[in-house]
Amino acid sequence: MVRCILIFFISSLFVISENIYSFQLTEDDPLISVIIQSSDGAQGSKELKVGIDPTASDGIDQHLGEAELPPMPPNGIYESRFRLPDSFISSWSDFRQGEGNLVGERTHTLYWQLGSNSDGLHLSWTLPEKMGIKIVDLFGGIVVNYSFGSGSNSIHITNSGITEVEITLSYDSVVGVEEEEEAPIRFGLAQNYPNPFNPATKISFSLPEKAKVTLEIFNALGQKVFTLANTDMEAGMHSVNFNAASLASGIYFYTLSAEGLDGGSFIDTKKMILLK
């Protein structure tokens, strides 16, 4: 009899604790929220969330639905979660600071353990227009290396030696694109899309003021192979198409240099991969 009462008490306490936990996670609507469904094909699935919001930080933002999780469960039990950037805190949601008209990237670290009898990790998502996603392993994309644009896509990671990836979301003025008369608030260079590419890709960047712009392509030896732009450009969002039909497969770099007429300056370099 005492045992039955004890079990009932513990069960009731768990229900009460769970309700309190849910109440504490009452959340605001983030500026952009992307749901990533994660499953091991054996024990179930997790709904993970990433995105941007002006109020987000690199730590736990409870008002956006982030919550610190306990340690991973024992081996053989499926789990997937994000590792937040300012510590080893983990959460099922990871929102980063971002304003409207954002052009740039945010990288999230996803790690997991597969359940018993799993055939690998399955990820699926749907991105809004003007967004892209890149998923690579921590070895520089040797085993896992995927890039997609907007719309619905999925991947299946079968290599059991891979238990962590970097998920980079690229934003190309996703929010507030109707306000075309407003200039971006900062210089920015986006990751080219698609990447890897064959043979054409698009490079986007933002200028908060009129500037002298140089956009150049370099090979892995640092030799300049193309100059895509060398001219004055007005403030705003810009995109340049690059056709690499005459180049061999390999790693290339593109550098944007901008000298604003109001005194601002900017230089940034990003890597891209040509696969033929």
PDB file of C-alpha atoms in Angstrom:
ATOM      1  CA  MET A   1       0.000   0.000   0.000  1.00  0.00           C
ATOM      2  CA  VAL A   2       2.818   2.372   0.954  1.00  0.00           C
ATOM      3  CA  ARG A   3       4.588   1.533  -2.314  1.00  0.00           C
ATOM      4  CA  CYS A   4       1.479   2.383  -4.385  1.00  0.00           C
ATOM      5  CA  ILE A   5       1.094   5.717  -2.599  1.00  0.00           C
ATOM      6  CA  LEU A   6       4.782   6.526  -3.203  1.00  0.00           C
ATOM      7  CA  ILE A   7       4.525   5.728  -6.923  1.00  0.00           C
ATOM      8  CA  PHE A   8       1.406   7.880  -7.233  1.00  0.00           C
ATOM      9  CA  PHE A   9       3.150  10.762  -5.422  1.00  0.00           C
ATOM     10  CA  ILE A  10       6.217  10.615  -7.672  1.00  0.00           C
ATOM     11  CA  SER A  11       4.078  10.401 -10.818  1.00  0.00           C
ATOM     12  CA  SER A  12       2.016  13.381  -9.697  1.00  0.00           C
ATOM     13  CA  LEU A  13       5.158  15.366  -8.922  1.00  0.00           C
ATOM     14  CA  PHE A  14       6.519  14.641 -12.430  1.00  0.00           C
ATOM     15  CA  VAL A  15       3.285  15.882 -14.042  1.00  0.00           C
ATOM     16  CA  ILE A  16       3.330  19.047 -11.922  1.00  0.00           C
ATOM     17  CA  SER A  17       7.022  19.661 -12.741  1.00  0.00           C
ATOM     18  CA  GLU A  18       6.369  19.094 -16.441  1.00  0.00           C
ATOM     19  CA  ASN A  19       3.510  21.626 -16.418  1.00  0.00           C
ATOM     20  CA  ILE A  20       5.669  24.191 -14.636  1.00  0.00           C
ATOM     21  CA  TYR A  21       8.482  23.585 -17.159  1.00  0.00           C
ATOM     22  CA  SER A  22       6.085  24.109 -20.063  1.00  0.00           C
ATOM     23  CA  PHE A  23       4.748  27.305 -18.494  1.00  0.00           C
ATOM     24  CA  GLN A  24       8.247  28.725 -18.163  1.00  0.00           C
ATOM     25  CA  LEU A  25       8.831  28.150 -21.874  1.00  0.00           C
ATOM     26  CA  THR A  26       6.010  30.459 -22.983  1.00  0.00           C
ATOM     27  CA  GLU A  27       7.755  32.176 -25.876  1.00  0.00           C
ATOM     28  CA  ASP A  28       7.626  35.197 -28.153  1.00  0.00           C
ATOM     29  CA  ASP A  29       7.523  34.742 -31.914  1.00  0.00           C
ATOM     30  CA  PRO A  30      11.093  35.088 -33.276  1.00  0.00           C
ATOM     31  CA  LEU A  31      11.636  37.295 -36.296  1.00  0.00           C
ATOM     32  CA  ILE A  32      12.563  34.225 -38.404  1.00  0.00           C
ATOM     33  CA  SER A  33      12.110  30.665 -37.160  1.00  0.00           C
ATOM     34  CA  VAL A  34      13.033  27.544 -39.151  1.00  0.00           C
ATOM     35  CA  ILE A  35      11.978  24.104 -37.943  1.00  0.00           C
ATOM     36  CA  ILE A  36      14.430  21.256 -38.543  1.00  0.00           C
ATOM     37  CA  GLN A  37      12.978  17.795 -38.018  1.00  0.00           C
ATOM     38  CA  SER A  38      15.608  15.398 -36.688  1.00  0.00           C
ATOM     39  CA  SER A  39      15.070  11.646 -36.567  1.00  0.00           C
ATOM     40  CA  ASP A  40      17.162   8.490 -36.189  1.00  0.00           C
ATOM     41  CA  GLY A  41      14.595   6.328 -37.962  1.00  0.00           C
ATOM     42  CA  ALA A  42      14.248   4.022 -34.960  1.00  0.00           C
ATOM     43  CA  GLN A  43      13.280   5.746 -31.728  1.00  0.00           C
ATOM     44  CA  GLY A  44      11.458   8.902 -32.787  1.00  0.00           C
ATOM     45  CA  SER A  45      12.162  12.477 -33.787  1.00  0.00           C
ATOM     46  CA  LYS A  46      12.934  15.921 -32.409  1.00  0.00           C
ATOM     47  CA  GLU A  47      11.664  19.301 -33.553  1.00  0.00           C
ATOM     48  CA  LEU A  48      14.618  21.681 -33.538  1.00  0.00           C
ATOM     49  CA  LYS A  49      14.364  25.425 -34.178  1.00  0.00           C
ATOM     50  CA  VAL A  50      16.869  27.959 -35.504  1.00  0.00           C
ATOM     51  CA  GLY A  51      16.562  31.517 -36.748  1.00  0.00           C
ATOM     52  CA  ILE A  52      17.165  35.172 -35.915  1.00  0.00           C
ATOM     53  CA  ASP A  53      15.627  37.829 -33.696  1.00  0.00           C
ATOM     54  CA  PRO A  54      16.799  41.320 -32.623  1.00  0.00           C
ATOM     55  CA  THR A  55      16.553  40.296 -28.953  1.00  0.00           C
ATOM     56  CA  ALA A  56      18.510  37.030 -29.253  1.00  0.00           C
ATOM     57  CA  SER A  57      21.875  36.437 -27.599  1.00  0.00           C
ATOM     58  CA  ASP A  58      24.507  33.687 -27.735  1.00  0.00           C
ATOM     59  CA  GLY A  59      23.172  32.202 -24.503  1.00  0.00           C
ATOM     60  CA  ILE A  60      19.759  30.990 -23.319  1.00  0.00           C
ATOM     61  CA  ASP A  61      16.865  33.236 -24.402  1.00  0.00           C
ATOM     62  CA  GLN A  62      13.862  31.822 -22.579  1.00  0.00           C
ATOM     63  CA  HIS A  63      11.463  34.324 -24.165  1.00  0.00           C
ATOM     64  CA  LEU A  64      12.326  32.766 -27.563  1.00  0.00           C
ATOM     65  CA  GLY A  65      11.780  29.200 -26.375  1.00  0.00           C
ATOM     66  CA  GLU A  66      15.383  28.279 -25.593  1.00  0.00           C
ATOM     67  CA  ALA A  67      15.998  26.189 -22.482  1.00  0.00           C
ATOM     68  CA  GLU A  68      19.115  24.572 -21.054  1.00  0.00           C
ATOM     69  CA  LEU A  69      18.962  20.790 -21.369  1.00  0.00           C
ATOM     70  CA  PRO A  70      20.347  18.177 -18.979  1.00  0.00           C
ATOM     71  CA  PRO A  71      23.267  15.935 -20.019  1.00  0.00           C
ATOM     72  CA  MET A  72      22.773  13.528 -22.912  1.00  0.00           C
ATOM     73  CA  PRO A  73      20.869  10.329 -22.079  1.00  0.00           C
ATOM     74  CA  PRO A  74      22.649   6.947 -21.828  1.00  0.00           C
ATOM     75  CA  ASN A  75      24.066   5.319 -24.957  1.00  0.00           C
ATOM     76  CA  GLY A  76      21.464   3.632 -27.124  1.00  0.00           C
ATOM     77  CA  ILE A  77      18.860   6.346 -26.538  1.00  0.00           C
ATOM     78  CA  TYR A  78      18.327   8.802 -29.379  1.00  0.00           C
ATOM     79  CA  GLU A  79      18.885  12.532 -28.804  1.00  0.00           C
ATOM     80  CA  SER A  80      19.825  15.575 -30.910  1.00  0.00           C
ATOM     81  CA  ARG A  81      20.353  19.165 -29.820  1.00  0.00           C
ATOM     82  CA  PHE A  82      22.259  22.398 -30.459  1.00  0.00           C
ATOM     83  CA  ARG A  83      25.365  23.504 -28.593  1.00  0.00           C
ATOM     84  CA  LEU A  84      25.083  27.240 -27.965  1.00  0.00           C
ATOM     85  CA  PRO A  85      28.125  29.333 -28.930  1.00  0.00           C
ATOM     86  CA  ASP A  86      29.065  31.047 -25.664  1.00  0.00           C
ATOM     87  CA  SER A  87      29.360  27.857 -23.573  1.00  0.00           C
ATOM     88  CA  PHE A  88      28.658  24.144 -23.551  1.00  0.00           C
ATOM     89  CA  ILE A  89      24.971  24.778 -22.876  1.00  0.00           C
ATOM     90  CA  SER A  90      22.676  22.746 -25.122  1.00  0.00           C
ATOM     91  CA  SER A  91      19.153  23.524 -26.294  1.00  0.00           C
ATOM     92  CA  TRP A  92      16.591  22.306 -28.808  1.00  0.00           C
ATOM     93  CA  SER A  93      16.358  25.886 -30.112  1.00  0.00           C
ATOM     94  CA  ASP A  94      19.151  28.248 -31.133  1.00  0.00           C
ATOM     95  CA  PHE A  95      18.201  31.786 -32.167  1.00  0.00           C
ATOM     96  CA  ARG A  96      20.853  34.377 -33.010  1.00  0.00           C
ATOM     97  CA  GLN A  97      20.837  38.150 -33.112  1.00  0.00           C
ATOM     98  CA  GLY A  98      19.594  39.506 -36.439  1.00  0.00           C
ATOM     99  CA  GLU A  99      17.703  42.510 -37.748  1.00  0.00           C
ATOM    100  CA  GLY A 100      15.425  42.987 -40.728  1.00  0.00           C
ATOM    101  CA  ASN A 101      17.100  43.179 -44.142  1.00  0.00           C
ATOM    102  CA  LEU A 102      19.895  40.959 -42.858  1.00  0.00           C
ATOM    103  CA  VAL A 103      22.484  39.791 -45.367  1.00  0.00           C
ATOM    104  CA  GLY A 104      24.867  37.319 -43.831  1.00  0.00           C
ATOM    105  CA  GLU A 105      25.186  33.964 -42.096  1.00  0.00           C
ATOM    106  CA  ARG A 106      24.618  32.361 -38.731  1.00  0.00           C
ATOM    107  CA  THR A 107      26.252  29.010 -37.887  1.00  0.00           C
ATOM    108  CA  HIS A 108      24.719  26.520 -35.459  1.00  0.00           C
ATOM    109  CA  THR A 109      26.368  23.396 -34.008  1.00  0.00           C
ATOM    110  CA  LEU A 110      24.152  20.309 -33.997  1.00  0.00           C
ATOM    111  CA  TYR A 111      25.221  17.122 -32.227  1.00  0.00           C
ATOM    112  CA  TRP A 112      23.450  13.843 -31.553  1.00  0.00           C
ATOM    113  CA  GLN A 113      23.608  10.222 -30.539  1.00  0.00           C
ATOM    114  CA  LEU A 114      21.717   7.527 -32.387  1.00  0.00           C
ATOM    115  CA  GLY A 115      19.380   5.088 -30.758  1.00  0.00           C
ATOM    116  CA  SER A 116      19.690   1.322 -30.951  1.00  0.00           C
ATOM    117  CA  ASN A 117      18.950  -0.172 -34.389  1.00  0.00           C
ATOM    118  CA  SER A 118      19.193   3.247 -36.074  1.00  0.00           C
ATOM    119  CA  ASP A 119      20.343   3.500 -39.705  1.00  0.00           C
ATOM    120  CA  GLY A 120      21.549   7.106 -39.344  1.00  0.00           C
ATOM    121  CA  LEU A 121      20.395  10.658 -38.744  1.00  0.00           C
ATOM    122  CA  HIS A 122      17.680  12.130 -40.953  1.00  0.00           C
ATOM    123  CA  LEU A 123      17.223  15.926 -41.140  1.00  0.00           C
ATOM    124  CA  SER A 124      14.445  17.715 -43.023  1.00  0.00           C
ATOM    125  CA  TRP A 125      13.342  21.344 -43.226  1.00  0.00           C
ATOM    126  CA  THR A 126      11.599  24.035 -45.279  1.00  0.00           C
ATOM    127  CA  LEU A 127      13.350  27.390 -45.828  1.00  0.00           C
ATOM    128  CA  PRO A 128      11.648  30.666 -46.776  1.00  0.00           C
ATOM    129  CA  GLU A 129      12.566  32.476 -49.966  1.00  0.00           C
ATOM    130  CA  LYS A 130      15.974  34.184 -49.991  1.00  0.00           C
ATOM    131  CA  MET A 131      17.485  31.744 -47.511  1.00  0.00           C
ATOM    132  CA  GLY A 132      20.076  29.001 -47.936  1.00  0.00           C
ATOM    133  CA  ILE A 133      21.502  26.264 -45.749  1.00  0.00           C
ATOM    134  CA  LYS A 134      24.857  24.497 -45.653  1.00  0.00           C
ATOM    135  CA  ILE A 135      25.580  21.417 -43.521  1.00  0.00           C
ATOM    136  CA  VAL A 136      29.172  20.221 -43.106  1.00  0.00           C
ATOM    137  CA  ASP A 137      31.068  17.964 -40.717  1.00  0.00           C
ATOM    138  CA  LEU A 138      33.790  19.293 -38.426  1.00  0.00           C
ATOM    139  CA  PHE A 139      36.508  17.915 -40.710  1.00  0.00           C
ATOM    140  CA  GLY A 140      35.931  20.666 -43.250  1.00  0.00           C
ATOM    141  CA  GLY A 141      33.137  18.902 -45.122  1.00  0.00           C
ATOM    142  CA  ILE A 142      35.094  15.796 -46.083  1.00  0.00           C
ATOM    143  CA  VAL A 143      32.257  13.367 -45.300  1.00  0.00           C
ATOM    144  CA  VAL A 144      29.179  15.561 -44.866  1.00  0.00           C
ATOM    145  CA  ASN A 145      28.888  18.541 -47.210  1.00  0.00           C
ATOM    146  CA  TYR A 146      25.461  19.702 -48.403  1.00  0.00           C
ATOM    147  CA  SER A 147      24.122  23.032 -49.667  1.00  0.00           C
ATOM    148  CA  PHE A 148      20.507  23.911 -50.463  1.00  0.00           C
ATOM    149  CA  GLY A 149      18.445  26.995 -51.222  1.00  0.00           C
ATOM    150  CA  SER A 150      14.908  27.854 -50.190  1.00  0.00           C
ATOM    151  CA  GLY A 151      12.137  25.258 -50.147  1.00  0.00           C
ATOM    152  CA  SER A 152      11.854  21.764 -48.677  1.00  0.00           C
ATOM    153  CA  ASN A 153      14.896  19.478 -48.522  1.00  0.00           C
ATOM    154  CA  SER A 154      16.344  16.661 -46.439  1.00  0.00           C
ATOM    155  CA  ILE A 155      19.555  14.699 -45.867  1.00  0.00           C
ATOM    156  CA  HIS A 156      20.429  11.311 -44.361  1.00  0.00           C
ATOM    157  CA  ILE A 157      23.759  10.930 -42.536  1.00  0.00           C
ATOM    158  CA  THR A 158      24.622   7.232 -42.399  1.00  0.00           C
ATOM    159  CA  ASN A 159      28.263   7.436 -41.260  1.00  0.00           C
ATOM    160  CA  SER A 160      28.159   6.447 -37.573  1.00  0.00           C
ATOM    161  CA  GLY A 161      31.494   8.175 -36.988  1.00  0.00           C
ATOM    162  CA  ILE A 162      29.874  11.573 -37.590  1.00  0.00           C
ATOM    163  CA  THR A 163      27.976  12.813 -34.528  1.00  0.00           C
ATOM    164  CA  GLU A 164      28.274  16.577 -34.987  1.00  0.00           C
ATOM    165  CA  VAL A 165      27.819  19.046 -37.863  1.00  0.00           C
ATOM    166  CA  GLU A 166      27.805  22.769 -38.445  1.00  0.00           C
ATOM    167  CA  ILE A 167      24.576  24.130 -39.925  1.00  0.00           C
ATOM    168  CA  THR A 168      25.033  27.534 -41.568  1.00  0.00           C
ATOM    169  CA  LEU A 169      21.954  29.505 -42.539  1.00  0.00           C
ATOM    170  CA  SER A 170      22.446  32.313 -45.047  1.00  0.00           C
ATOM    171  CA  TYR A 171      20.042  35.238 -45.135  1.00  0.00           C
ATOM    172  CA  ASP A 172      19.617  37.476 -48.174  1.00  0.00           C
ATOM    173  CA  SER A 173      17.366  40.302 -46.963  1.00  0.00           C
ATOM    174  CA  VAL A 174      14.699  37.781 -45.967  1.00  0.00           C
ATOM    175  CA  VAL A 175      12.876  40.226 -43.700  1.00  0.00           C
ATOM    176  CA  GLY A 176      11.589  43.587 -44.871  1.00  0.00           C
ATOM    177  CA  VAL A 177      12.458  43.135 -48.541  1.00  0.00           C
ATOM    178  CA  GLU A 178       9.485  45.334 -49.418  1.00  0.00           C
ATOM    179  CA  GLU A 179      11.298  48.352 -47.952  1.00  0.00           C
ATOM    180  CA  GLU A 180      13.615  48.674 -50.931  1.00  0.00           C
ATOM    181  CA  GLU A 181      14.129  52.383 -50.390  1.00  0.00           C
ATOM    182  CA  GLU A 182      15.961  51.770 -47.108  1.00  0.00           C
ATOM    183  CA  ALA A 183      19.691  51.077 -47.339  1.00  0.00           C
ATOM    184  CA  PRO A 184      21.237  48.229 -45.318  1.00  0.00           C
ATOM    185  CA  ILE A 185      22.636  49.310 -41.971  1.00  0.00           C
ATOM    186  CA  ARG A 186      26.054  47.691 -42.495  1.00  0.00           C
ATOM    187  CA  PHE A 187      28.454  46.271 -45.068  1.00  0.00           C
ATOM    188  CA  GLY A 188      28.060  42.545 -45.587  1.00  0.00           C
ATOM    189  CA  LEU A 189      29.220  39.699 -47.819  1.00  0.00           C
ATOM    190  CA  ALA A 190      27.029  36.603 -48.084  1.00  0.00           C
ATOM    191  CA  GLN A 191      28.086  33.040 -48.828  1.00  0.00           C
ATOM    192  CA  ASN A 192      27.763  32.351 -52.539  1.00  0.00           C
ATOM    193  CA  TYR A 193      24.801  30.256 -53.600  1.00  0.00           C
ATOM    194  CA  PRO A 194      24.789  27.511 -54.662  1.00  0.00           C
ATOM    195  CA  ASN A 195      27.955  26.208 -53.052  1.00  0.00           C
ATOM    196  CA  PRO A 196      29.448  23.854 -54.179  1.00  0.00           C
ATOM    197  CA  PHE A 197      28.504  24.975 -57.695  1.00  0.00           C
ATOM    198  CA  ASN A 198      28.910  23.985 -61.354  1.00  0.00           C
ATOM    199  CA  PRO A 199      29.616  26.169 -63.191  1.00  0.00           C
ATOM    200  CA  ALA A 200      27.613  29.242 -62.101  1.00  0.00           C
ATOM    201  CA  THR A 201      26.903  30.788 -58.716  1.00  0.00           C
ATOM    202  CA  LYS A 202      25.680  34.086 -57.260  1.00  0.00           C
ATOM    203  CA  ILE A 203      27.576  36.354 -54.853  1.00  0.00           C
ATOM    204  CA  SER A 204      25.504  38.843 -52.836  1.00  0.00           C
ATOM    205  CA  PHE A 205      26.590  41.745 -50.660  1.00  0.00           C
ATOM    206  CA  SER A 206      25.203  44.848 -48.955  1.00  0.00           C
ATOM    207  CA  LEU A 207      26.387  48.466 -49.004  1.00  0.00           C
ATOM    208  CA  PRO A 208      25.087  50.960 -46.413  1.00  0.00           C
ATOM    209  CA  GLU A 209      26.445  53.854 -48.487  1.00  0.00           C
ATOM    210  CA  LYS A 210      27.671  54.561 -51.981  1.00  0.00           C
ATOM    211  CA  ALA A 211      31.094  52.941 -52.337  1.00  0.00           C
ATOM    212  CA  LYS A 212      33.932  52.036 -54.655  1.00  0.00           C
ATOM    213  CA  VAL A 213      33.555  48.259 -54.918  1.00  0.00           C
ATOM    214  CA  THR A 214      36.038  45.604 -56.002  1.00  0.00           C
ATOM    215  CA  LEU A 215      34.979  41.953 -56.160  1.00  0.00           C
ATOM    216  CA  GLU A 216      37.721  39.507 -57.136  1.00  0.00           C
ATOM    217  CA  ILE A 217      38.130  35.715 -57.415  1.00  0.00           C
ATOM    218  CA  PHE A 218      41.337  33.927 -56.343  1.00  0.00           C
ATOM    219  CA  ASN A 219      42.497  30.334 -56.672  1.00  0.00           C
ATOM    220  CA  ALA A 220      43.914  28.231 -53.827  1.00  0.00           C
ATOM    221  CA  LEU A 221      47.410  29.612 -54.546  1.00  0.00           C
ATOM    222  CA  GLY A 222      46.236  33.172 -54.025  1.00  0.00           C
ATOM    223  CA  GLN A 223      46.385  34.046 -57.727  1.00  0.00           C
ATOM    224  CA  LYS A 224      43.644  36.340 -59.009  1.00  0.00           C
ATOM    225  CA  VAL A 225      41.634  34.623 -61.742  1.00  0.00           C
ATOM    226  CA  PHE A 226      38.673  37.011 -62.196  1.00  0.00           C
ATOM    227  CA  THR A 227      37.619  40.556 -61.406  1.00  0.00           C
ATOM    228  CA  LEU A 228      33.822  40.605 -61.208  1.00  0.00           C
ATOM    229  CA  ALA A 229      33.409  44.227 -60.194  1.00  0.00           C
ATOM    230  CA  ASN A 230      35.592  47.342 -60.025  1.00  0.00           C
ATOM    231  CA  THR A 231      33.275  50.306 -59.990  1.00  0.00           C
ATOM    232  CA  ASP A 232      31.194  52.719 -57.897  1.00  0.00           C
ATOM    233  CA  MET A 233      27.924  51.254 -56.580  1.00  0.00           C
ATOM    234  CA  GLU A 234      24.953  52.843 -54.847  1.00  0.00           C
ATOM    235  CA  ALA A 235      23.895  51.877 -51.342  1.00  0.00           C
ATOM    236  CA  GLY A 236      21.650  48.821 -51.228  1.00  0.00           C
ATOM    237  CA  MET A 237      21.593  45.085 -51.896  1.00  0.00           C
ATOM    238  CA  HIS A 238      23.692  43.804 -54.805  1.00  0.00           C
ATOM    239  CA  SER A 239      24.244  40.435 -56.491  1.00  0.00           C
ATOM    240  CA  VAL A 240      26.839  39.401 -59.056  1.00  0.00           C
ATOM    241  CA  ASN A 241      26.676  36.208 -61.095  1.00  0.00           C
ATOM    242  CA  PHE A 242      29.911  34.264 -61.543  1.00  0.00           C
ATOM    243  CA  ASN A 243      30.373  31.663 -64.295  1.00  0.00           C
ATOM    244  CA  ALA A 244      33.406  29.437 -63.733  1.00  0.00           C
ATOM    245  CA  ALA A 245      33.086  27.350 -66.895  1.00  0.00           C
ATOM    246  CA  SER A 246      36.706  28.094 -67.837  1.00  0.00           C
ATOM    247  CA  LEU A 247      38.129  27.053 -64.452  1.00  0.00           C
ATOM    248  CA  ALA A 248      39.103  23.645 -63.122  1.00  0.00           C
ATOM    249  CA  SER A 249      37.390  22.043 -60.151  1.00  0.00           C
ATOM    250  CA  GLY A 250      38.762  23.099 -56.798  1.00  0.00           C
ATOM    251  CA  ILE A 251      38.612  25.568 -53.940  1.00  0.00           C
ATOM    252  CA  TYR A 252      38.402  29.268 -54.766  1.00  0.00           C
ATOM    253  CA  PHE A 253      38.062  32.438 -52.738  1.00  0.00           C
ATOM    254  CA  TYR A 254      36.191  35.670 -53.399  1.00  0.00           C
ATOM    255  CA  THR A 255      37.089  38.993 -51.793  1.00  0.00           C
ATOM    256  CA  LEU A 256      34.900  42.077 -51.538  1.00  0.00           C
ATOM    257  CA  SER A 257      36.591  45.427 -50.894  1.00  0.00           C
ATOM    258  CA  ALA A 258      34.462  48.539 -50.455  1.00  0.00           C
ATOM    259  CA  GLU A 259      35.505  52.140 -49.793  1.00  0.00           C
ATOM    260  CA  GLY A 260      32.492  54.240 -48.870  1.00  0.00           C
ATOM    261  CA  LEU A 261      32.213  57.852 -49.974  1.00  0.00           C
ATOM    262  CA  ASP A 262      31.103  58.710 -46.418  1.00  0.00           C
ATOM    263  CA  GLY A 263      34.234  57.201 -44.895  1.00  0.00           C
ATOM    264  CA  GLY A 264      33.185  53.623 -44.278  1.00  0.00           C
ATOM    265  CA  SER A 265      35.340  50.729 -45.459  1.00  0.00           C
ATOM    266  CA  PHE A 266      34.974  46.956 -45.604  1.00  0.00           C
ATOM    267  CA  ILE A 267      36.883  43.901 -46.760  1.00  0.00           C
ATOM    268  CA  ASP A 268      35.911  40.240 -46.431  1.00  0.00           C
ATOM    269  CA  THR A 269      36.869  36.934 -48.052  1.00  0.00           C
ATOM    270  CA  LYS A 270      34.870  33.702 -48.319  1.00  0.00           C
ATOM    271  CA  LYS A 271      35.609  30.255 -49.702  1.00  0.00           C
ATOM    272  CA  MET A 272      33.661  28.514 -52.459  1.00  0.00           C
ATOM    273  CA  ILE A 273      33.970  25.115 -54.100  1.00  0.00           C
ATOM    274  CA  LEU A 274      33.710  24.408 -57.821  1.00  0.00           C
ATOM    275  CA  LEU A 275      32.762  20.793 -58.583  1.00  0.00           C
ATOM    276  CA  LYS A 276      32.599  19.637 -62.209  1.00  0.00           C
TER     277      LYS A 276
END
